[in-house]
mmCIF file of C-alpha atoms and ligand atoms in Angstrom:
data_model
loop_
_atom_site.group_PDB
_atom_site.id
_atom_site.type_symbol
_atom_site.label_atom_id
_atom_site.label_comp_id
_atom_site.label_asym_id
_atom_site.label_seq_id
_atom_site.Cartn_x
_atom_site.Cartn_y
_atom_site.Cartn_z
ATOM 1 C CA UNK A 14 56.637 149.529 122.907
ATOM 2 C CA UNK A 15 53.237 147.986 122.625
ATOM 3 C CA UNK A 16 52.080 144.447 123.759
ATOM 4 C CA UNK A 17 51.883 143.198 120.121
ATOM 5 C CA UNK A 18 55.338 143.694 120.036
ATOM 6 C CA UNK A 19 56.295 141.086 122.704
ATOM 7 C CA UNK A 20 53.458 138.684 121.684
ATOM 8 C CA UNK A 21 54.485 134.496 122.168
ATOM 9 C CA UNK A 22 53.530 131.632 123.770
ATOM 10 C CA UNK A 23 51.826 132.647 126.582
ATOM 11 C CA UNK A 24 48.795 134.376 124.645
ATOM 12 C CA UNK A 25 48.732 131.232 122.890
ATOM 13 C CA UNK A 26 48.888 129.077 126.127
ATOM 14 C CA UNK A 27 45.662 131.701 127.442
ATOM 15 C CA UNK A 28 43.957 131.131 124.153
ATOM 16 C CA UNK A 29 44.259 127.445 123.874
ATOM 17 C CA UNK A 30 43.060 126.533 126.954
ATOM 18 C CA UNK A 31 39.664 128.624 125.411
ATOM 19 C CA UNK A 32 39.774 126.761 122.412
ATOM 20 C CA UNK A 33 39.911 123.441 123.747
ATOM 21 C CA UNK A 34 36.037 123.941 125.867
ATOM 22 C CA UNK A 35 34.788 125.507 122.594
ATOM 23 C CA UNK A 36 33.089 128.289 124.967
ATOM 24 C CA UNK A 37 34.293 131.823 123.319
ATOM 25 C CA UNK A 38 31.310 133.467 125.698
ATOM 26 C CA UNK A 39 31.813 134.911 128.914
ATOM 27 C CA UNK A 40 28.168 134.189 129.967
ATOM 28 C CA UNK A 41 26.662 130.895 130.760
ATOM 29 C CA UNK A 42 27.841 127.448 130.070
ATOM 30 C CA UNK A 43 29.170 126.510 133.248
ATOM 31 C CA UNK A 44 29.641 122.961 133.013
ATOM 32 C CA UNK A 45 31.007 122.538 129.551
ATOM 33 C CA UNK A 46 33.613 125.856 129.848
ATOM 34 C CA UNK A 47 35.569 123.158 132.222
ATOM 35 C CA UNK A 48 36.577 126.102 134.933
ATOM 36 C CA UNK A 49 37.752 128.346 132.326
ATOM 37 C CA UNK A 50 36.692 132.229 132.883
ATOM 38 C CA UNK A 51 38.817 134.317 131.286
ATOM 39 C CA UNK A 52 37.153 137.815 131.069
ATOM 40 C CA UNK A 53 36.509 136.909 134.526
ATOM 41 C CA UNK A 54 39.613 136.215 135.234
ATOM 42 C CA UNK A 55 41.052 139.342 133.703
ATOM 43 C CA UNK A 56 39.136 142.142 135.350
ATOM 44 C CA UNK A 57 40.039 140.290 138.613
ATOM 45 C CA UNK A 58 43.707 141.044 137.738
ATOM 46 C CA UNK A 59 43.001 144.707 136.567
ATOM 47 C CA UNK A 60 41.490 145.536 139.907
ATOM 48 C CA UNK A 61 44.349 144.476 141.618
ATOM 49 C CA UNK A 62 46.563 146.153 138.903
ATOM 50 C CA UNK A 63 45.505 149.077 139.194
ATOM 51 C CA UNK A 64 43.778 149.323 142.891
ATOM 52 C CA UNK A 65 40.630 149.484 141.624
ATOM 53 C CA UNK A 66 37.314 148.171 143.473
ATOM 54 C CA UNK A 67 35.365 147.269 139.715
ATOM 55 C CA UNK A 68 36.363 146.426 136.493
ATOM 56 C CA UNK A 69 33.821 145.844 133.167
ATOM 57 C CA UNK A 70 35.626 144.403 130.116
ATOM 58 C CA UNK A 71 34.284 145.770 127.183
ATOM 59 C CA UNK A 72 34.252 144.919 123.516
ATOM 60 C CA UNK A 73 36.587 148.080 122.639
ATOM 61 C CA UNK A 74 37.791 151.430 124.329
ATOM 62 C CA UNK A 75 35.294 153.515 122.680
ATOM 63 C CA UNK A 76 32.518 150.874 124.107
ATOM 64 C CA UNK A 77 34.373 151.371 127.479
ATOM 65 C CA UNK A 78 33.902 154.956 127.446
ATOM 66 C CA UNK A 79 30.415 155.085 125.991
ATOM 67 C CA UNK A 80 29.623 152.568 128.781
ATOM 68 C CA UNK A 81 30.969 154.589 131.689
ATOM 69 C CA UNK A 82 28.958 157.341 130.661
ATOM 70 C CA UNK A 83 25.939 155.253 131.175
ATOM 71 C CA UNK A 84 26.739 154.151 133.874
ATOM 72 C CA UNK A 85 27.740 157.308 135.347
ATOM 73 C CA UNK A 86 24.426 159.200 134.021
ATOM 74 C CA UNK A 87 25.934 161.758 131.429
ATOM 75 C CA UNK A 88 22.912 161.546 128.788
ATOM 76 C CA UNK A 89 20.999 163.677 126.799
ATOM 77 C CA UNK A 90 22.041 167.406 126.801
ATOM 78 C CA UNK A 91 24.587 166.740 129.254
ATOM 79 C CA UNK A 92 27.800 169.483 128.515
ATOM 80 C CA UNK A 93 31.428 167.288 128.557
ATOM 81 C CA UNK A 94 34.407 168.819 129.016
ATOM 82 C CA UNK A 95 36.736 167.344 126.756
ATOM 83 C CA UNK A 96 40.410 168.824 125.520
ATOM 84 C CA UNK A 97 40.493 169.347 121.706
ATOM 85 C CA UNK A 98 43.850 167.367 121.303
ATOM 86 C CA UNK A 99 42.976 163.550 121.418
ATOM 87 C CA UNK A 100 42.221 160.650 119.572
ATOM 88 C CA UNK A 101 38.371 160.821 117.863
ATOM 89 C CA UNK A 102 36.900 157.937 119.645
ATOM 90 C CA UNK A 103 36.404 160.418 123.115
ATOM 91 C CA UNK A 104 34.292 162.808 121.379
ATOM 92 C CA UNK A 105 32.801 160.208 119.232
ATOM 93 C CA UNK A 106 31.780 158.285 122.588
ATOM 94 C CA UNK A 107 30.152 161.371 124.190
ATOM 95 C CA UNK A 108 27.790 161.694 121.108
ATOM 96 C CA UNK A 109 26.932 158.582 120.934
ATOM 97 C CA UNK A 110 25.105 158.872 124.783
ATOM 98 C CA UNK A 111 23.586 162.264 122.926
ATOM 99 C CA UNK A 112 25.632 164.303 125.465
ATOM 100 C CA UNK A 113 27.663 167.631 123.802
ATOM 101 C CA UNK A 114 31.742 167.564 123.690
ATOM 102 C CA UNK A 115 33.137 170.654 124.596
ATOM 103 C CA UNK A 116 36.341 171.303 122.963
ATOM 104 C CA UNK A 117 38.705 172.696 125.374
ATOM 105 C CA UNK A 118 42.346 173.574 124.938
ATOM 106 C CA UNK A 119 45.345 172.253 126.262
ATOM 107 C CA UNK A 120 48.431 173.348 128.036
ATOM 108 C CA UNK A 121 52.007 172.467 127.435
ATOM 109 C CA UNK A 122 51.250 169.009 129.252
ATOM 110 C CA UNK A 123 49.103 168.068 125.554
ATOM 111 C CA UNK A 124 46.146 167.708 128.399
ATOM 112 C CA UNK A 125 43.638 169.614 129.503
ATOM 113 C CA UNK A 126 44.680 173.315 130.473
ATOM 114 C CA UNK A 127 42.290 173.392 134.162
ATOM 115 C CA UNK A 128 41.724 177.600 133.537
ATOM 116 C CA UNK A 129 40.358 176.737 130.082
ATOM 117 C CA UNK A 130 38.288 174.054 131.737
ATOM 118 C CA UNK A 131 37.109 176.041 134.922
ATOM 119 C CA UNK A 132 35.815 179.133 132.101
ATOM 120 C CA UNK A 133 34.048 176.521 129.609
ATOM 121 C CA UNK A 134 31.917 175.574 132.542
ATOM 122 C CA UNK A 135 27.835 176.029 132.196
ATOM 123 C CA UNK A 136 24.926 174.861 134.042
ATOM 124 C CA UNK A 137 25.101 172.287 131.775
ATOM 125 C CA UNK A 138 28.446 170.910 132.276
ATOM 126 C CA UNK A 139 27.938 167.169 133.653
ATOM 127 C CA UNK A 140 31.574 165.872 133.460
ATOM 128 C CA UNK A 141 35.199 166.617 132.729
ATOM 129 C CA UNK A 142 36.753 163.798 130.653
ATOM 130 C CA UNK A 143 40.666 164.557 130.457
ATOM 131 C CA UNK A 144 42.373 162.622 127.912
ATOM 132 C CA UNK A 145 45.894 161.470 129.615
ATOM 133 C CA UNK A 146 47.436 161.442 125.772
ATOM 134 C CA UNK A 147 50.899 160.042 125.048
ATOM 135 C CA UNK A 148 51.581 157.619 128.260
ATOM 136 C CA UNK A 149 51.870 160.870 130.646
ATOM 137 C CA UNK A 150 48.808 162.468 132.377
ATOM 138 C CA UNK A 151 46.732 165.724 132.735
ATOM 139 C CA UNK A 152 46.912 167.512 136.168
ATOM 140 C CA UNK A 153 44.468 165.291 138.091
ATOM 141 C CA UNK A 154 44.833 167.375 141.674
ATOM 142 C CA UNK A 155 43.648 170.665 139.444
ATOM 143 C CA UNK A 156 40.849 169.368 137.339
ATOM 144 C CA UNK A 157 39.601 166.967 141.257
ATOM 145 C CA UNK A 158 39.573 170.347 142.583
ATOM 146 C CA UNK A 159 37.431 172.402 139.495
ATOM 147 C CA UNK A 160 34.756 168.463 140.064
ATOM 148 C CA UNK A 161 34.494 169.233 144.063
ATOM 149 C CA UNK A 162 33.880 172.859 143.218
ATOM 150 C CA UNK A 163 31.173 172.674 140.980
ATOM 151 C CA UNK A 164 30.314 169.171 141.913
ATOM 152 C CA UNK A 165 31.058 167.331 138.006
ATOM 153 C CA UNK A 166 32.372 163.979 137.248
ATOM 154 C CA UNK A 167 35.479 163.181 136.347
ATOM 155 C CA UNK A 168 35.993 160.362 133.944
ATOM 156 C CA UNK A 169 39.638 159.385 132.883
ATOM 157 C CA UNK A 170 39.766 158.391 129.498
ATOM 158 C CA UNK A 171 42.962 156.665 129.944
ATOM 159 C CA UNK A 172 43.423 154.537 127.015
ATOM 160 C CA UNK A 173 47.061 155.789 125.647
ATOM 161 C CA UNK A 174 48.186 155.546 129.332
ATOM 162 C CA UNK A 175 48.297 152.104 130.570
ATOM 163 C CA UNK A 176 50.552 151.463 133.431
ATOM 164 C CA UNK A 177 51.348 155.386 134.054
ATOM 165 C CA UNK A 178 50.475 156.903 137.596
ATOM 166 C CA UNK A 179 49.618 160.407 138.984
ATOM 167 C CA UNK A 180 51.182 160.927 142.625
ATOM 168 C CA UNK A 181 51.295 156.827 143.237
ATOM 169 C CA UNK A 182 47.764 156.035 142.128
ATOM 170 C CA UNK A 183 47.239 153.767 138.714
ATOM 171 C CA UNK A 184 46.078 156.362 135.871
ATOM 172 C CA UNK A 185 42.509 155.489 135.567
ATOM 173 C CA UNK A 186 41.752 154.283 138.955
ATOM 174 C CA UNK A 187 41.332 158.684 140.436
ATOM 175 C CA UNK A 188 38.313 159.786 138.945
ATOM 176 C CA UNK A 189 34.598 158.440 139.707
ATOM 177 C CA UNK A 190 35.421 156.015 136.345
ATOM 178 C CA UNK A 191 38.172 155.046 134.128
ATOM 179 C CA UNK A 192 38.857 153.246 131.136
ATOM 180 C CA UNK A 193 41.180 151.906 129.109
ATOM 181 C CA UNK A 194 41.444 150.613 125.382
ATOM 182 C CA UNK A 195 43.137 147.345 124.311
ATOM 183 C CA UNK A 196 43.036 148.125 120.894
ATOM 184 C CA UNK A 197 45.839 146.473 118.785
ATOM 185 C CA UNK A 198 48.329 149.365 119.665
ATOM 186 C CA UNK A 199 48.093 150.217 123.197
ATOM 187 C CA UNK A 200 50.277 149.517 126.045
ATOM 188 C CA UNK A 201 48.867 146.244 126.188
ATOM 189 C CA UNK A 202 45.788 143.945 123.720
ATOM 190 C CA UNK A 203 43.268 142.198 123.701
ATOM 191 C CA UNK A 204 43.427 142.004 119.567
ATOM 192 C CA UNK A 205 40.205 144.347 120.450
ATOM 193 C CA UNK A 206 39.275 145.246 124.109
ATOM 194 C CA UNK A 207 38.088 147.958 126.583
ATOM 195 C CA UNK A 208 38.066 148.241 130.515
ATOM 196 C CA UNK A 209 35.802 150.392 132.808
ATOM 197 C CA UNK A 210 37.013 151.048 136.062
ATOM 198 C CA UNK A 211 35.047 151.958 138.869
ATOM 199 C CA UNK A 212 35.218 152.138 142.898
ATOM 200 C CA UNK A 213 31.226 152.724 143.175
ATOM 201 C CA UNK A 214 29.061 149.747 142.907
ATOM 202 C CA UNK A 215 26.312 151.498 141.485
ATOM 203 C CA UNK A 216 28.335 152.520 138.423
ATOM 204 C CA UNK A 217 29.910 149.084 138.208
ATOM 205 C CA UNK A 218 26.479 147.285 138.150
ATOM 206 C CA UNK A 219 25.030 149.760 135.390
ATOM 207 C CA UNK A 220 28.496 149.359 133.137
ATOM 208 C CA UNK A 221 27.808 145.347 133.770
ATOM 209 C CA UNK A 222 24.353 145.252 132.725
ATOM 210 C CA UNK A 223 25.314 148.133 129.789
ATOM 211 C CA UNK A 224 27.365 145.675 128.096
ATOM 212 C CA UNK A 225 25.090 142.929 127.918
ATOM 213 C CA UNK A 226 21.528 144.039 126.888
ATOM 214 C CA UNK A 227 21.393 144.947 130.377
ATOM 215 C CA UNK A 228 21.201 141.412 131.760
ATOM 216 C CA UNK A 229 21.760 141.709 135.428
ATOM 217 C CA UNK A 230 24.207 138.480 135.892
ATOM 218 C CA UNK A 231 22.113 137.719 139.026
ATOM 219 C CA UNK A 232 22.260 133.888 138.366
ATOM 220 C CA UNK A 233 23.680 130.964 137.366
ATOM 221 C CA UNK A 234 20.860 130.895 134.328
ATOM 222 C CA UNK A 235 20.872 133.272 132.050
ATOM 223 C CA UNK A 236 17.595 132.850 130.005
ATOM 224 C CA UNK A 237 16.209 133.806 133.518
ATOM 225 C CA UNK A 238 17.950 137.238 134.183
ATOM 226 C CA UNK A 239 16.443 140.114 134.792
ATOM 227 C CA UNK A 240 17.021 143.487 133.101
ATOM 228 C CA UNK A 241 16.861 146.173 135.265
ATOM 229 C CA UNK A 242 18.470 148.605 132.831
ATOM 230 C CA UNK A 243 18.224 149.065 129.113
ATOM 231 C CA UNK A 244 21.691 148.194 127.592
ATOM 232 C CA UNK A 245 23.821 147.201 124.427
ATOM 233 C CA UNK A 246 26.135 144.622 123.427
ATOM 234 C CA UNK A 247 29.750 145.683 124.171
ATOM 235 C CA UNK A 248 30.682 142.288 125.393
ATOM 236 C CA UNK A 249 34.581 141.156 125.240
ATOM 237 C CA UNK A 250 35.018 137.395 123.973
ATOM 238 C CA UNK A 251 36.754 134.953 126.032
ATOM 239 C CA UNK A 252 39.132 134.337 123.004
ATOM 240 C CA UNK A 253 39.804 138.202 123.370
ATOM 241 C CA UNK A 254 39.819 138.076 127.447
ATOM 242 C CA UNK A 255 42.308 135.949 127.431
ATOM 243 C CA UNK A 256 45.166 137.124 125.000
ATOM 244 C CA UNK A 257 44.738 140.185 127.647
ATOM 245 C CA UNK A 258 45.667 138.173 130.802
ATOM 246 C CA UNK A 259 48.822 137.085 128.961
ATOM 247 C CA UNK A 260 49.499 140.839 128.339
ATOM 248 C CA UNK A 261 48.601 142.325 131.761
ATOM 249 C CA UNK A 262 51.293 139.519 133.513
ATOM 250 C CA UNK A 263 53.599 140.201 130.658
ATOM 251 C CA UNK A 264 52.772 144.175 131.654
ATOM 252 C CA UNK A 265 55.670 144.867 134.368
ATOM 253 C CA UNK A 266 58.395 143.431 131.808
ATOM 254 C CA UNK A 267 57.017 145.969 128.787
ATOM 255 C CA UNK A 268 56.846 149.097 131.113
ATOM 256 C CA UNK A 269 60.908 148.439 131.710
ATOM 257 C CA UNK A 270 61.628 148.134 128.161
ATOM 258 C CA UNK A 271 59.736 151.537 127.283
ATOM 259 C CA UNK A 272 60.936 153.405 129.884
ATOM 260 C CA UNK A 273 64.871 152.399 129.270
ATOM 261 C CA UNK A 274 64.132 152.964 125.395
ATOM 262 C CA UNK A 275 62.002 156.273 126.315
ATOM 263 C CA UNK A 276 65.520 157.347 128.542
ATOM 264 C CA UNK A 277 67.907 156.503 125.899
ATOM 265 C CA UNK A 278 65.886 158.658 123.262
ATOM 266 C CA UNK A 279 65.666 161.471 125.510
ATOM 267 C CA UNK A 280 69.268 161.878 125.760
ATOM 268 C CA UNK A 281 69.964 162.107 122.758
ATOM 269 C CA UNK A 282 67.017 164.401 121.763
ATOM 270 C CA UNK A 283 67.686 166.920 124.724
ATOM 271 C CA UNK A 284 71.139 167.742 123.149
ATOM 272 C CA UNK A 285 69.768 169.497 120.238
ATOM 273 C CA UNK A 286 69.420 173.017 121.001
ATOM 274 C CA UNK A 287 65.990 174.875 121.160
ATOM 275 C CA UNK A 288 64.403 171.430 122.328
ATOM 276 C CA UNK A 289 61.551 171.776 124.893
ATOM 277 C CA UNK A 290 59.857 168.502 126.262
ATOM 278 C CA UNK A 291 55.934 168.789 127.417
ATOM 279 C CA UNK A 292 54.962 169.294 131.210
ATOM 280 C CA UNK A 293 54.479 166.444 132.918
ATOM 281 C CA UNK A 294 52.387 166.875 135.912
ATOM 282 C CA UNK A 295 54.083 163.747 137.369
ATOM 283 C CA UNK A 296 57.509 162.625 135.860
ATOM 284 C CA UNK A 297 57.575 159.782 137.957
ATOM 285 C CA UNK A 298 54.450 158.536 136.685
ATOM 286 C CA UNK A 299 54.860 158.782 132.780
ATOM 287 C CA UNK A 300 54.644 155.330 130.980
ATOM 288 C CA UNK A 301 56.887 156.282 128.739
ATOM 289 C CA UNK A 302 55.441 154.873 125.949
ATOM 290 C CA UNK A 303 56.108 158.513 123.761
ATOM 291 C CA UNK A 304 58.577 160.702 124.044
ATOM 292 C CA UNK A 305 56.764 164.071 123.135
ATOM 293 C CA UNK A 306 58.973 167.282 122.329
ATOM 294 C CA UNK A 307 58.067 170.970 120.638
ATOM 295 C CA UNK A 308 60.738 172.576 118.414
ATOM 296 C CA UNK A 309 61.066 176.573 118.426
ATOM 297 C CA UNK A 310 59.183 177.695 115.504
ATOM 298 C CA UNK A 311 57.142 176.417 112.699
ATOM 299 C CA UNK A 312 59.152 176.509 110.413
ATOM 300 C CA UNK A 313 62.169 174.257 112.468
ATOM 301 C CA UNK A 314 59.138 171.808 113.056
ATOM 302 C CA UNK A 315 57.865 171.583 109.712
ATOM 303 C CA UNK A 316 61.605 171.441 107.899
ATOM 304 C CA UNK A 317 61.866 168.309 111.020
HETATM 305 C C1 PLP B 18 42.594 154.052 121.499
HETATM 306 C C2 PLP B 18 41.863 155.138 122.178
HETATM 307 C C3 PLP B 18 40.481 155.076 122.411
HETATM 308 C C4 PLP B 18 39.578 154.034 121.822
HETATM 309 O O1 PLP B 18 39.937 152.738 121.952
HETATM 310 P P1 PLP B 18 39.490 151.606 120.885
HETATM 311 O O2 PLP B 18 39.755 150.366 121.687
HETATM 312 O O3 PLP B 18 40.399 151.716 119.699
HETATM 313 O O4 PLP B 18 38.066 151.793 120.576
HETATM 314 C C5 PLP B 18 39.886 156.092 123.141
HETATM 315 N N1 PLP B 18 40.598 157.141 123.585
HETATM 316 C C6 PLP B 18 41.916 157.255 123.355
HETATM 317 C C7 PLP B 18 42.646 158.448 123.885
HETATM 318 C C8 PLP B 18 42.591 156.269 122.623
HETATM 319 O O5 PLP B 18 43.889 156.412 122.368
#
């Protein structure tokens, strides 16, 4: 049940109101943007969302996570724990900071198995990046537990699980960072968009700078910032910003729908004999955005 799904007039309200200043930046222009911040306005409403301290809009998900591994100082030679079932762009965003994926396996939650992640630890391991895959979650107590022990990060790459929770807490708000992706098919879009989510300032003010050829945002002119930190450009558009502040008010209504649809698959799927469903470490919490199943053998899952 994405956000595409349920687009209408009020992302075309939010983009409007862009279109008529003529300021698609999110930097600068104060007078002639006419009181019209919309990325601003957006990672406002994430961090009230989903309890968060610090939100950084980003240009995509795979910029989000790239960015919060920046910001969180997994670099060069750093090891990252990472589960070998998962969309590319979480391995592709650990080498692109020069850091090594680890390819760990999974358990029958389709997220990281925490004994396979405890033994692929080195004295190079940096950070443990569980993937929450499908709208449910990894086992977040487990793999805190394995970070306190031998003192990692942990970095939620959260993207397919927007609006899912672990024991009450928003899905991307547990570890030191989180992101999220809103790509055209997640939970909810931006068109193209990313979100870093942080409750340490010092991570929040390195993602911030990151994203904007480390400009550090201290003042009202921008030709005059400083930049502390080297950086990138994985700057979100306002036109982009605000499409995503229709979505995240429209988010409530589309986490209903999914979970009545995700409820009225389920009962017919869990008839069929042999059916298993995957573990999920918090029921309460799953999105429901996928319904995930296994069948008994290969050769019943193939012929399905
Ligand atoms: C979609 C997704 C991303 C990347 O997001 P983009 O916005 O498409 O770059 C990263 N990780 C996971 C698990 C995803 O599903």
């Amino acid at each position: 049940m994405p956000g595409f799904e349920m687009f209408g007039a009020e992302e075309k309200k939010e983009v409007n109101e862009v279109l008529e200043t003529g300021i698609l930046m999110r930097y600068g222009f104060d007078g002639a943007r006419n009181g019209m911040w919309k990325s601003k306005e957006l990672e406002q409403a994430i961090c009230s969302r989903f309890e968060t301290q610090y939100a950084q809009l980003t240009s995509s998900g795979t910029g989000a996570l790239t960015t919060a591994m920046v910001a969180l100082g997994v670099g060069v030679g750093d090891e990252v724990i990472m589960p070998a079932f998962t969309f590319v762009a979480s391995f592709e965003a650990i080498l692109s900071v020069g850091a090594v994926p680890i390819l760990v396996d999974i358990d029958s939650s389709l997220t990281l198995d925490p004994a396979a992640v405890e033994a692929a630890i080195t004295p190079r391991t940096k950070c443990i990046m569980p993937v929450h895959m499908c709208g449910s979650m990894a086992d977040l107590d487990a793999l805190k537990a394995i970070c306190d022990k031998y003192n990692l990060i942990l970095l939620e790459d959260a993207c397919q699980s927007i609006g899912g929770t672990y024991k009450g807490k928003p899905l991307g708000s547990i570890g030191h960072a989180g992101t999220f992706s809103f790509d055209f098919v997640k939970t909810i879009t931006c068109g193209e968009g990313g979100v870093v989510m942080t409750n340490s300032k010092e991570v929040y003010t390195k993602a911030d700078a990151y994203t904007d050829h480390g400009h550090d945002h201290a003042g009202v002119d921008r030709g005059a910032d400083l930049h502390p930190f080297l950086g990138y450009n994985f700057r979100i558009s306002e036109l982009h910003a605000a499409v995503g502040l229709a979505q995240i008010k429209k988010l409530d209504q589309f986490l209903v729908v999914q979970k009545k649809n995700n409820q009225i698959l389920k009962s017919y799927v869990e008839k069929v004999p042999g059916i298993a469903f995957r573990t999920v470490p918090d029921p309460a919490g799953d999105s429901g955005s996928f319904l995930t199943w296994f069948l008994p053998s290969q050769a019943a899952t193939e012929k399905v």
